[in-house]
CSV table of C-alpha atoms in Angstrom, one decimal:
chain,number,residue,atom,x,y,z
A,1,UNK,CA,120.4,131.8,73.7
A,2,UNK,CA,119.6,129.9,71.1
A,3,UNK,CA,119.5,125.8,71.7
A,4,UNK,CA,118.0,122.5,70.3
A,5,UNK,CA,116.4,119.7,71.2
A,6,UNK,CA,116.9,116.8,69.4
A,7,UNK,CA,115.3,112.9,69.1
A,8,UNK,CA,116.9,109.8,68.6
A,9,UNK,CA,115.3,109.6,65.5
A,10,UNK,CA,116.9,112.5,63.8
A,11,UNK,CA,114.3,115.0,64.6
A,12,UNK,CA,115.7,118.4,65.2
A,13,UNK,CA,113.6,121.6,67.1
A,14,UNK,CA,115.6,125.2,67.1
A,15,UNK,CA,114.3,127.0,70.3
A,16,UNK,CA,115.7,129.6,72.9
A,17,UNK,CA,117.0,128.3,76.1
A,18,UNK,CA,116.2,128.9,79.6
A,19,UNK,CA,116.5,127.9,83.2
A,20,UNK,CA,120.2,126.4,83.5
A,21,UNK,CA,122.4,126.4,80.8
A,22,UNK,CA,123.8,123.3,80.6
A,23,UNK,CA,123.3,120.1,77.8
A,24,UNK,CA,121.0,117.5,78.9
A,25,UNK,CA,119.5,113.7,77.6
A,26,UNK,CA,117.0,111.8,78.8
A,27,UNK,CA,113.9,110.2,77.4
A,28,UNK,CA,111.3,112.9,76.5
A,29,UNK,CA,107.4,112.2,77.4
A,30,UNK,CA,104.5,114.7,76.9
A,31,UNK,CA,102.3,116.0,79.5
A,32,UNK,CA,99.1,117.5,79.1
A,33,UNK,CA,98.1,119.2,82.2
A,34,UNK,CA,97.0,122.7,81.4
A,35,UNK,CA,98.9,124.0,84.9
A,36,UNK,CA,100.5,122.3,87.8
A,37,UNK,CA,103.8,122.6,86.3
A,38,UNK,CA,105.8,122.8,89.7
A,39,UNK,CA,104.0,119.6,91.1
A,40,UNK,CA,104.6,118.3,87.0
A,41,UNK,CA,108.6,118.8,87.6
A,42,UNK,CA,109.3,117.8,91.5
A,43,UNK,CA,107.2,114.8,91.1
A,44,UNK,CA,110.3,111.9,91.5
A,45,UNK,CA,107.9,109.5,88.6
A,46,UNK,CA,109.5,111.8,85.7
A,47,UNK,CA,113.3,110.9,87.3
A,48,UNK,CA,115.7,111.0,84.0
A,49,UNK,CA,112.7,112.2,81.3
A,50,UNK,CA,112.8,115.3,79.6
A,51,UNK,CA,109.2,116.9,80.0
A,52,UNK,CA,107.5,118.3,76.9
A,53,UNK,CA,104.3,120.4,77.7
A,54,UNK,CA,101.4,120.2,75.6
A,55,UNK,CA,99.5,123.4,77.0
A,56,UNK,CA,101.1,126.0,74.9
A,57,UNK,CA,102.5,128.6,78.2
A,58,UNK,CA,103.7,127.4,80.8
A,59,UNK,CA,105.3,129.4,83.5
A,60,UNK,CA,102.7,132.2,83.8
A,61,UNK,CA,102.5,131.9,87.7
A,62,UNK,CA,105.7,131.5,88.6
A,63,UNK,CA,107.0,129.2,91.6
A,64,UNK,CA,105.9,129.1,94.8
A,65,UNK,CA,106.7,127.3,98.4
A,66,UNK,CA,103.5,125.2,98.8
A,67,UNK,CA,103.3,123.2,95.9
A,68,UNK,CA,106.3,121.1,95.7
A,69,UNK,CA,106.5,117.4,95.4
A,70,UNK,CA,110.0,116.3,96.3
A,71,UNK,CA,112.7,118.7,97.5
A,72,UNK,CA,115.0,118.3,94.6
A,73,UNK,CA,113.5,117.2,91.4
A,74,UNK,CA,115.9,115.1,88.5
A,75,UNK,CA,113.9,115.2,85.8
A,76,UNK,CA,116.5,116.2,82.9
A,77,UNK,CA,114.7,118.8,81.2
A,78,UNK,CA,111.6,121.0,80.4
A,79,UNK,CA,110.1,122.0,76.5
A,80,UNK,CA,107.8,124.3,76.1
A,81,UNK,CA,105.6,126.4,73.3
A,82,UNK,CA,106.3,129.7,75.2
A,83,UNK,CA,107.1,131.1,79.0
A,84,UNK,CA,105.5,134.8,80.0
A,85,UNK,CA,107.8,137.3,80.0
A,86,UNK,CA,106.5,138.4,83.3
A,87,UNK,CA,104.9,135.8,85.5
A,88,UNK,CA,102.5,136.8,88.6
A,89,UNK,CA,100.4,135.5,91.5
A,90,UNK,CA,100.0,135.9,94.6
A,91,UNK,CA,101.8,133.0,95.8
A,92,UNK,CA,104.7,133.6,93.6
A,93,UNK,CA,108.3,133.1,95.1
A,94,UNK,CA,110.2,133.0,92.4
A,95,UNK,CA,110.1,132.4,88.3
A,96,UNK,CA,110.2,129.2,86.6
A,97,UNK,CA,113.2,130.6,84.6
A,98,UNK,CA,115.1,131.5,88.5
A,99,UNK,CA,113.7,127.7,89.7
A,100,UNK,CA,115.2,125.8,86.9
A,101,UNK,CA,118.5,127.5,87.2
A,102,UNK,CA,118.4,126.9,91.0
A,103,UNK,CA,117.9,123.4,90.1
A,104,UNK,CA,120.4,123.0,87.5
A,105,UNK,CA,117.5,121.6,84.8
A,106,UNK,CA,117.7,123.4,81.4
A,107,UNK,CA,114.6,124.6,79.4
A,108,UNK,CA,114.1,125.4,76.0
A,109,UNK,CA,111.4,127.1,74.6
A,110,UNK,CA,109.9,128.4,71.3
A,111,UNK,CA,109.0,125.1,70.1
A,112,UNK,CA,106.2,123.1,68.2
A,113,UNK,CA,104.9,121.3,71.0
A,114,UNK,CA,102.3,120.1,69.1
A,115,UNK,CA,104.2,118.8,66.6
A,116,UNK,CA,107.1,117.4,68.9
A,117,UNK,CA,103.8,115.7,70.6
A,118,UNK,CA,102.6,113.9,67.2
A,119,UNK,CA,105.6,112.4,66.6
A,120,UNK,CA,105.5,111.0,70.1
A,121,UNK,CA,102.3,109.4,69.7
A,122,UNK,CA,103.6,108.4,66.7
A,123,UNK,CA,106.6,106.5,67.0
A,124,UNK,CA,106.2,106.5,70.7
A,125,UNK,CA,108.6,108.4,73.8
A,126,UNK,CA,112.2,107.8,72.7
A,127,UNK,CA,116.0,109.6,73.8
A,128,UNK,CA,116.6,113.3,73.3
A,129,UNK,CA,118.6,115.6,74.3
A,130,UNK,CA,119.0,119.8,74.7
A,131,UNK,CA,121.7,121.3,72.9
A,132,UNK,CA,124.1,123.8,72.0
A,133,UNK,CA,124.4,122.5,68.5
A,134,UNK,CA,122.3,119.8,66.9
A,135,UNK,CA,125.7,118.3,65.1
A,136,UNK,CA,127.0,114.8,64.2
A,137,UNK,CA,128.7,114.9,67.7
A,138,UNK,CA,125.5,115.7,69.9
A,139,UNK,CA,123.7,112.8,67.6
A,140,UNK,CA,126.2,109.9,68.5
A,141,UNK,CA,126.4,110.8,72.1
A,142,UNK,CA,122.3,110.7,72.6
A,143,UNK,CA,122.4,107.2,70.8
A,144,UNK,CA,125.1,106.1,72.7
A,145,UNK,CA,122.7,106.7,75.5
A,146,UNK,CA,121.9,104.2,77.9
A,147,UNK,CA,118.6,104.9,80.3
A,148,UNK,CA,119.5,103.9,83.9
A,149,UNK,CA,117.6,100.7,85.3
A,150,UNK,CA,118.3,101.8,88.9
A,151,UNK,CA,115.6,104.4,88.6
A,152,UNK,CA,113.8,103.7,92.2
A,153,UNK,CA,117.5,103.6,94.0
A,154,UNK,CA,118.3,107.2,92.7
A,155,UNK,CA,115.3,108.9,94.1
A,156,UNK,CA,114.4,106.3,97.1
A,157,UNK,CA,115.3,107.8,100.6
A,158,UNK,CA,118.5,105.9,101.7
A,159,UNK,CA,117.0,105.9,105.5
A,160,UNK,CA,114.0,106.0,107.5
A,161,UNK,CA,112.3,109.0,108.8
A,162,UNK,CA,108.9,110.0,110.4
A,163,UNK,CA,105.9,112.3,109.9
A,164,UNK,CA,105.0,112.0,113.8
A,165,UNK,CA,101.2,112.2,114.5
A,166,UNK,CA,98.7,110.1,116.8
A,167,UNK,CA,96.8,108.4,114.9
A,168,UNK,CA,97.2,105.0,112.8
A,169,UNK,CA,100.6,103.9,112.1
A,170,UNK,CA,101.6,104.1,108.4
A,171,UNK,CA,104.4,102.9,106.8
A,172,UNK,CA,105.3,104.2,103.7
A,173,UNK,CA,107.8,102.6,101.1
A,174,UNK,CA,109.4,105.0,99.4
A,175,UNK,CA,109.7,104.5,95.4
A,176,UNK,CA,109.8,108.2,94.7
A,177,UNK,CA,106.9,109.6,96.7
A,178,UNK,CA,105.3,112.7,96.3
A,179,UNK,CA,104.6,115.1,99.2
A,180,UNK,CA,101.1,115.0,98.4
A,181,UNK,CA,100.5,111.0,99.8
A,182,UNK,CA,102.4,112.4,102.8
A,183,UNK,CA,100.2,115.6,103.0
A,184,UNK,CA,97.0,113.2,102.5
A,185,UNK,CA,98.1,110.8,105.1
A,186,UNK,CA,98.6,113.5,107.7
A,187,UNK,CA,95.4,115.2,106.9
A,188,UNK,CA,94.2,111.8,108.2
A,189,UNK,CA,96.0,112.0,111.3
A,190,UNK,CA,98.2,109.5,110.5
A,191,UNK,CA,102.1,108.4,111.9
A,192,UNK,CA,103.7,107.8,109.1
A,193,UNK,CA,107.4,106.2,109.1
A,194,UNK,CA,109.1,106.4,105.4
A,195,UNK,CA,111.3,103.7,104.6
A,196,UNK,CA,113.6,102.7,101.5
A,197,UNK,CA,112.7,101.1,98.6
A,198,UNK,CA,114.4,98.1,99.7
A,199,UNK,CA,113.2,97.6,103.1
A,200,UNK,CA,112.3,93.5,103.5
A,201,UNK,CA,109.1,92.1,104.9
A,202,UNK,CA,110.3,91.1,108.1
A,203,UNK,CA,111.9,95.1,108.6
A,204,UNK,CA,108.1,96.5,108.1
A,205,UNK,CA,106.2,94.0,110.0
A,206,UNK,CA,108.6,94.4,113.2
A,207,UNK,CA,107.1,98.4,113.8
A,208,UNK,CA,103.4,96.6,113.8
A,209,UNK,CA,102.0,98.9,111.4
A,210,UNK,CA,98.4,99.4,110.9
A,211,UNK,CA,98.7,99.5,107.6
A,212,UNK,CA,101.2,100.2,104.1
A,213,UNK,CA,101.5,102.6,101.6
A,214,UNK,CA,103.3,102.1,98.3
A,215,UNK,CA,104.3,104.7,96.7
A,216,UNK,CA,104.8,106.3,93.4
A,217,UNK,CA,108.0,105.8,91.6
A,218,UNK,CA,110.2,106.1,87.9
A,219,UNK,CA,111.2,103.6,85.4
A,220,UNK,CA,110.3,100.1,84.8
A,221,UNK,CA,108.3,97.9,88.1
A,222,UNK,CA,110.9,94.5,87.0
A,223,UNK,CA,113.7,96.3,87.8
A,224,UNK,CA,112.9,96.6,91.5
A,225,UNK,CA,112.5,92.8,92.7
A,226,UNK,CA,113.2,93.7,96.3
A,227,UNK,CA,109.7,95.0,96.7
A,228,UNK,CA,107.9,92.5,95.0
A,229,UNK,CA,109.4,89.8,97.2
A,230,UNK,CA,108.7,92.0,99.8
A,231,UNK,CA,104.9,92.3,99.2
A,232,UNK,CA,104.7,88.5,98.9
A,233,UNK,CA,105.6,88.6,102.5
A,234,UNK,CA,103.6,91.4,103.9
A,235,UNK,CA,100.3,91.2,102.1
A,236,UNK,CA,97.6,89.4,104.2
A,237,UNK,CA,99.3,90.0,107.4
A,238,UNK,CA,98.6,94.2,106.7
A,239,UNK,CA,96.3,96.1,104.8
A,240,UNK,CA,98.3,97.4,101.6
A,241,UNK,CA,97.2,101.0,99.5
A,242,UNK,CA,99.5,100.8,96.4
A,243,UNK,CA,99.7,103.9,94.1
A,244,UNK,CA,101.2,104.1,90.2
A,245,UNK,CA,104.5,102.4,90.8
A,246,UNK,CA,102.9,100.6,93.9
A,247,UNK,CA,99.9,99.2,92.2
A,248,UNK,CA,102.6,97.8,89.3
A,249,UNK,CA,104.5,96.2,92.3
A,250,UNK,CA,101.8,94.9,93.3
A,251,UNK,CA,100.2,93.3,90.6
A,252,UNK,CA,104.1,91.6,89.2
A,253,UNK,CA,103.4,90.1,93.3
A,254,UNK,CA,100.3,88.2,92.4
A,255,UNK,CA,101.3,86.5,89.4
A,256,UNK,CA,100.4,89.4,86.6
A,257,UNK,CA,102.9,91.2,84.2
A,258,UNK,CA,103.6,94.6,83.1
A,259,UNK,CA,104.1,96.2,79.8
A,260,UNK,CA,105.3,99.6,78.5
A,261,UNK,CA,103.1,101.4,77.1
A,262,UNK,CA,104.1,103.6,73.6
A,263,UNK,CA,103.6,107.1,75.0
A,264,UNK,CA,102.4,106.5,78.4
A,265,UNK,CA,99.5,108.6,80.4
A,266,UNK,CA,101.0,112.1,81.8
A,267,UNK,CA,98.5,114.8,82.8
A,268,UNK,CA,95.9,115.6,84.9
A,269,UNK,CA,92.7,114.9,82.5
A,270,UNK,CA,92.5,111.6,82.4
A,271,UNK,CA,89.2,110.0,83.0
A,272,UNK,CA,88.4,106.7,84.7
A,273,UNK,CA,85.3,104.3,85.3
A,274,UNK,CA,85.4,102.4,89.0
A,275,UNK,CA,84.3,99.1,87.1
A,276,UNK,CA,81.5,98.0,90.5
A,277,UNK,CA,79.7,101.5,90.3
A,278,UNK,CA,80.3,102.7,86.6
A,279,UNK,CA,81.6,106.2,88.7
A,280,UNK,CA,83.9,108.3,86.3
A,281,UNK,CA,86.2,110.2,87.8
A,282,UNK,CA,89.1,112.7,86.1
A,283,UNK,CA,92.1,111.5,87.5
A,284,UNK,CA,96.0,113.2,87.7
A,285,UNK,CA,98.4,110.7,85.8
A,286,UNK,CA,102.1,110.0,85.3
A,287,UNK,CA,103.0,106.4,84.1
A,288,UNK,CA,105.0,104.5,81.1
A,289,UNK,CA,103.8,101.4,82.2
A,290,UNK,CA,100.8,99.3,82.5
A,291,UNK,CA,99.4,96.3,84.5
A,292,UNK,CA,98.6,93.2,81.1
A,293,UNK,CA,94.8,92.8,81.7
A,294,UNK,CA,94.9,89.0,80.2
A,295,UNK,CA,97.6,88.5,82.7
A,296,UNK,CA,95.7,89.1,86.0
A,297,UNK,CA,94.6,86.0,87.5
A,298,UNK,CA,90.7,86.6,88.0
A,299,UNK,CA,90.7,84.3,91.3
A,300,UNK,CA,93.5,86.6,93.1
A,301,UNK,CA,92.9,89.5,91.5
A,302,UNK,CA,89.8,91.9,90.7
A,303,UNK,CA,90.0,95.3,88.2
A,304,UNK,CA,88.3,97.6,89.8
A,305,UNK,CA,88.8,100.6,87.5
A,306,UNK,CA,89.6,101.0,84.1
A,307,UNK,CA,90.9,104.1,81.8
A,308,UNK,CA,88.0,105.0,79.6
A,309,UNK,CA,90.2,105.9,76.3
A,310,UNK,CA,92.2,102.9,76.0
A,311,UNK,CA,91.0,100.6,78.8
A,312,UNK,CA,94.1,100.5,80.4
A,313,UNK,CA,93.7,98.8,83.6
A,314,UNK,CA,93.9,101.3,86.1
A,315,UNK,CA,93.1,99.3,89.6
A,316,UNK,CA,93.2,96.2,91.6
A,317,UNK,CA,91.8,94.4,94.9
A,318,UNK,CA,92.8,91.7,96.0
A,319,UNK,CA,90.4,88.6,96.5
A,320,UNK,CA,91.6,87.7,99.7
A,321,UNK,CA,93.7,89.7,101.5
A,322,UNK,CA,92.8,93.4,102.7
A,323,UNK,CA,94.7,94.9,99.6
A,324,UNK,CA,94.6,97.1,96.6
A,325,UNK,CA,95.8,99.4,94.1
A,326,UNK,CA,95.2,102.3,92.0
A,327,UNK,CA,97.6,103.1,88.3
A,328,UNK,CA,96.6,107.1,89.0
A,329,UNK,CA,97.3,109.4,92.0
A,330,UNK,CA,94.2,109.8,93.9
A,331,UNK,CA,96.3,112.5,96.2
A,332,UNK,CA,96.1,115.1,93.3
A,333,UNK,CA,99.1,117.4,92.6
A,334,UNK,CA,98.2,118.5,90.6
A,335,UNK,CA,95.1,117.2,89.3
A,336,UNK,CA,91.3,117.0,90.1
A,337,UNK,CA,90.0,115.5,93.6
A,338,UNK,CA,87.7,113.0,92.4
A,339,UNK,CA,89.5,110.2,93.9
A,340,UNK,CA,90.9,111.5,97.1
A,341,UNK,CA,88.3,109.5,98.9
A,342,UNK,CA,90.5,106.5,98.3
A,343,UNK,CA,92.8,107.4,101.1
A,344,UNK,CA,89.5,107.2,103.2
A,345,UNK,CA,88.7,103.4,102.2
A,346,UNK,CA,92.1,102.6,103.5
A,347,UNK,CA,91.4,103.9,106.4
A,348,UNK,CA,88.8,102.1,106.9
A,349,UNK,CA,89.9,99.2,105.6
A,350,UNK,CA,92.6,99.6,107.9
A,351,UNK,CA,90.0,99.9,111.0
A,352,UNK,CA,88.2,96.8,110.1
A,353,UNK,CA,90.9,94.4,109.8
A,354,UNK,CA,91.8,96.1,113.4
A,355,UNK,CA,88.6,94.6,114.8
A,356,UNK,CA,88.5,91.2,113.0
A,357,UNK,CA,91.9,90.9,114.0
A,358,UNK,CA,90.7,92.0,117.7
């Protein structure tokens, strides 16, 4: 069936459509992972984007039950070079063709991805939509286009719920979380209780947990003041791990600002120097915005890692309270491990503000 995407900017791609068949706009980012597909489009962070793929197949291995990172994804659409016409592995439930249908996202494929990618990095991510006709019509209904600022409310759980275990008790904030932090956590032997993006101070502090989790999440950190009024009041009373959308939240808490970034960082390659031990690490990425490094009070606040390629600051500790923060996902899904030993520092940072409190 043949279909289009086209860009705010007047850009047209012809291509052959997949997955549901239904028209769809968004705003369209790249990613550059060479697999991890499924984890790439149930992850919550691409809520309302159209995902273009860089690597040119995608769908070779089809869809399986293990590797999904939220129950029903909402990103708004998938681009690709080419899919298999027969995909295979072992694990394999069903194709990525049969998943996007069952999901009701449209694909298109059979396009330049690596000329749709250019012009991204170009003129940076903008609106776009998947088509049946690239006409005057489908052109003044993608500008008319308004992107949602309630990003974190669409894909936040509306109530609490636990991961029951016996060993520390987590709370996690829900801003679009993937399984993996949950799956990390309970590796750990955590109890974890998920709450909603707007739970207040005073509602996490009363279940005495030993420590926080903030999660992962879509759209812009100032459009969620709730949770930056609410780390004002839990931070130095609980130790605090913040991840992508956490670690934004966190830094807008202490005084810093937040920018968005022309094309973002989306894949799984990108690589990272921990600022103390000059340690690079290849980290799994999905973010439009950025903490502003000349914004970050040095007395509050320390960078502890920055992005190697553009020097993006990519974490933060806190100076004085048992806190800190990471811009990439150290639980890897996809993505290499090389950070995963971060959930272990929060452990034990959890453990030794335990005894000092003791």
């Amino acid at each position: 069936m043949k279909r289009y995407l086209i860009l705010e900017d007047g850009t047209i791609f012809p291509g052959t459509g997949f997955g549901a068949p239904i028209i769809s706009t968004g705003e369209i980012v790249f990613n550059t992972g060479m697999s991890g597909y499924q984890e790439t489009i149930t992850d919550q962070s691409y809520n309302g984007q159209i995902i273009a793929f860089t690597y040119p197949l995608i769908g070779n291995y089809g869809v399986n039950r293990d590797d999904f990172e939220s129950i029903k994804p909402t990103c708004k659409g998938v681009v690709v070079h080419e899919t298999p016409r027969l995909a295979n592995n072992w694990r394999m439930n069903m194709s990525l063709n049969d998943f996007l249908k069952q999901k009701k996202i449209p694909g298109i494929a059979g396009i330049d991805t690596r000329a749709l990618t250019r012009r991204l990095r170009d003129k940076g991510t903008m609106k776009a939509s998947i088509v049946d006709a690239a006409d005057d019509h489908a052109f003044d209904q993608l500008k008319a286009l308004v992107l949602p600022k309630n990003q974190v409310q669409q894909v936040s759980t509306a109530k609490p719920y636990p991961s029951p275990a016996n060993g520390r008790n987590i709370v996690v904030i829900d801003f679009g979380l993937k399984h993996s932090i949950l799956r990390e956590l309970s590796k750990r032997d955590c109890n974890i209780t998920v709450l909603p993006y707007n739970t207040t101070a005073e509602e996490i502090l009363s279940l005495d947990p030993d420590g926080v989790m903030l999660t992962n999440g879509p759209g812009d950190p100032e459009d969620v003041p709730e949770a930056i009024e609410m780390i004002k009041g839990i931070q130095g009373k609980v130790p605090i791990f913040g991840i992508c959308l956490g670690h934004q939240l966190f830094a807008l808490a202490n005084g810093a600002k937040t920018y968005k970034m022309k094309f973002g960082h989306r894949g799984f390659n990108h690589p990272v120097r921990e600022v103390a031990t000059k340690r690079i690490d290849f980290t799994s990425q999905n973010h439009g915005y950025a903490v502003d490094a000349d914004s970050i009070d040095p007395q509050n606040l320390l960078i502890t890692h920055v992005e190697i390629n553009d020097q993006t600051v990519e974490g933060l500790r806190h100076r004085q309270y048992p806190t800190f923060s990471v811009q990439f996902h150290p639980d890897a899904a996809p993505g290499p491990h090389d950070a995963a030993h971060l959930f272990d520092e929060f452990i034990d940072m959890i453990d030794d503000f335990n005894r000092r409190q003791k």
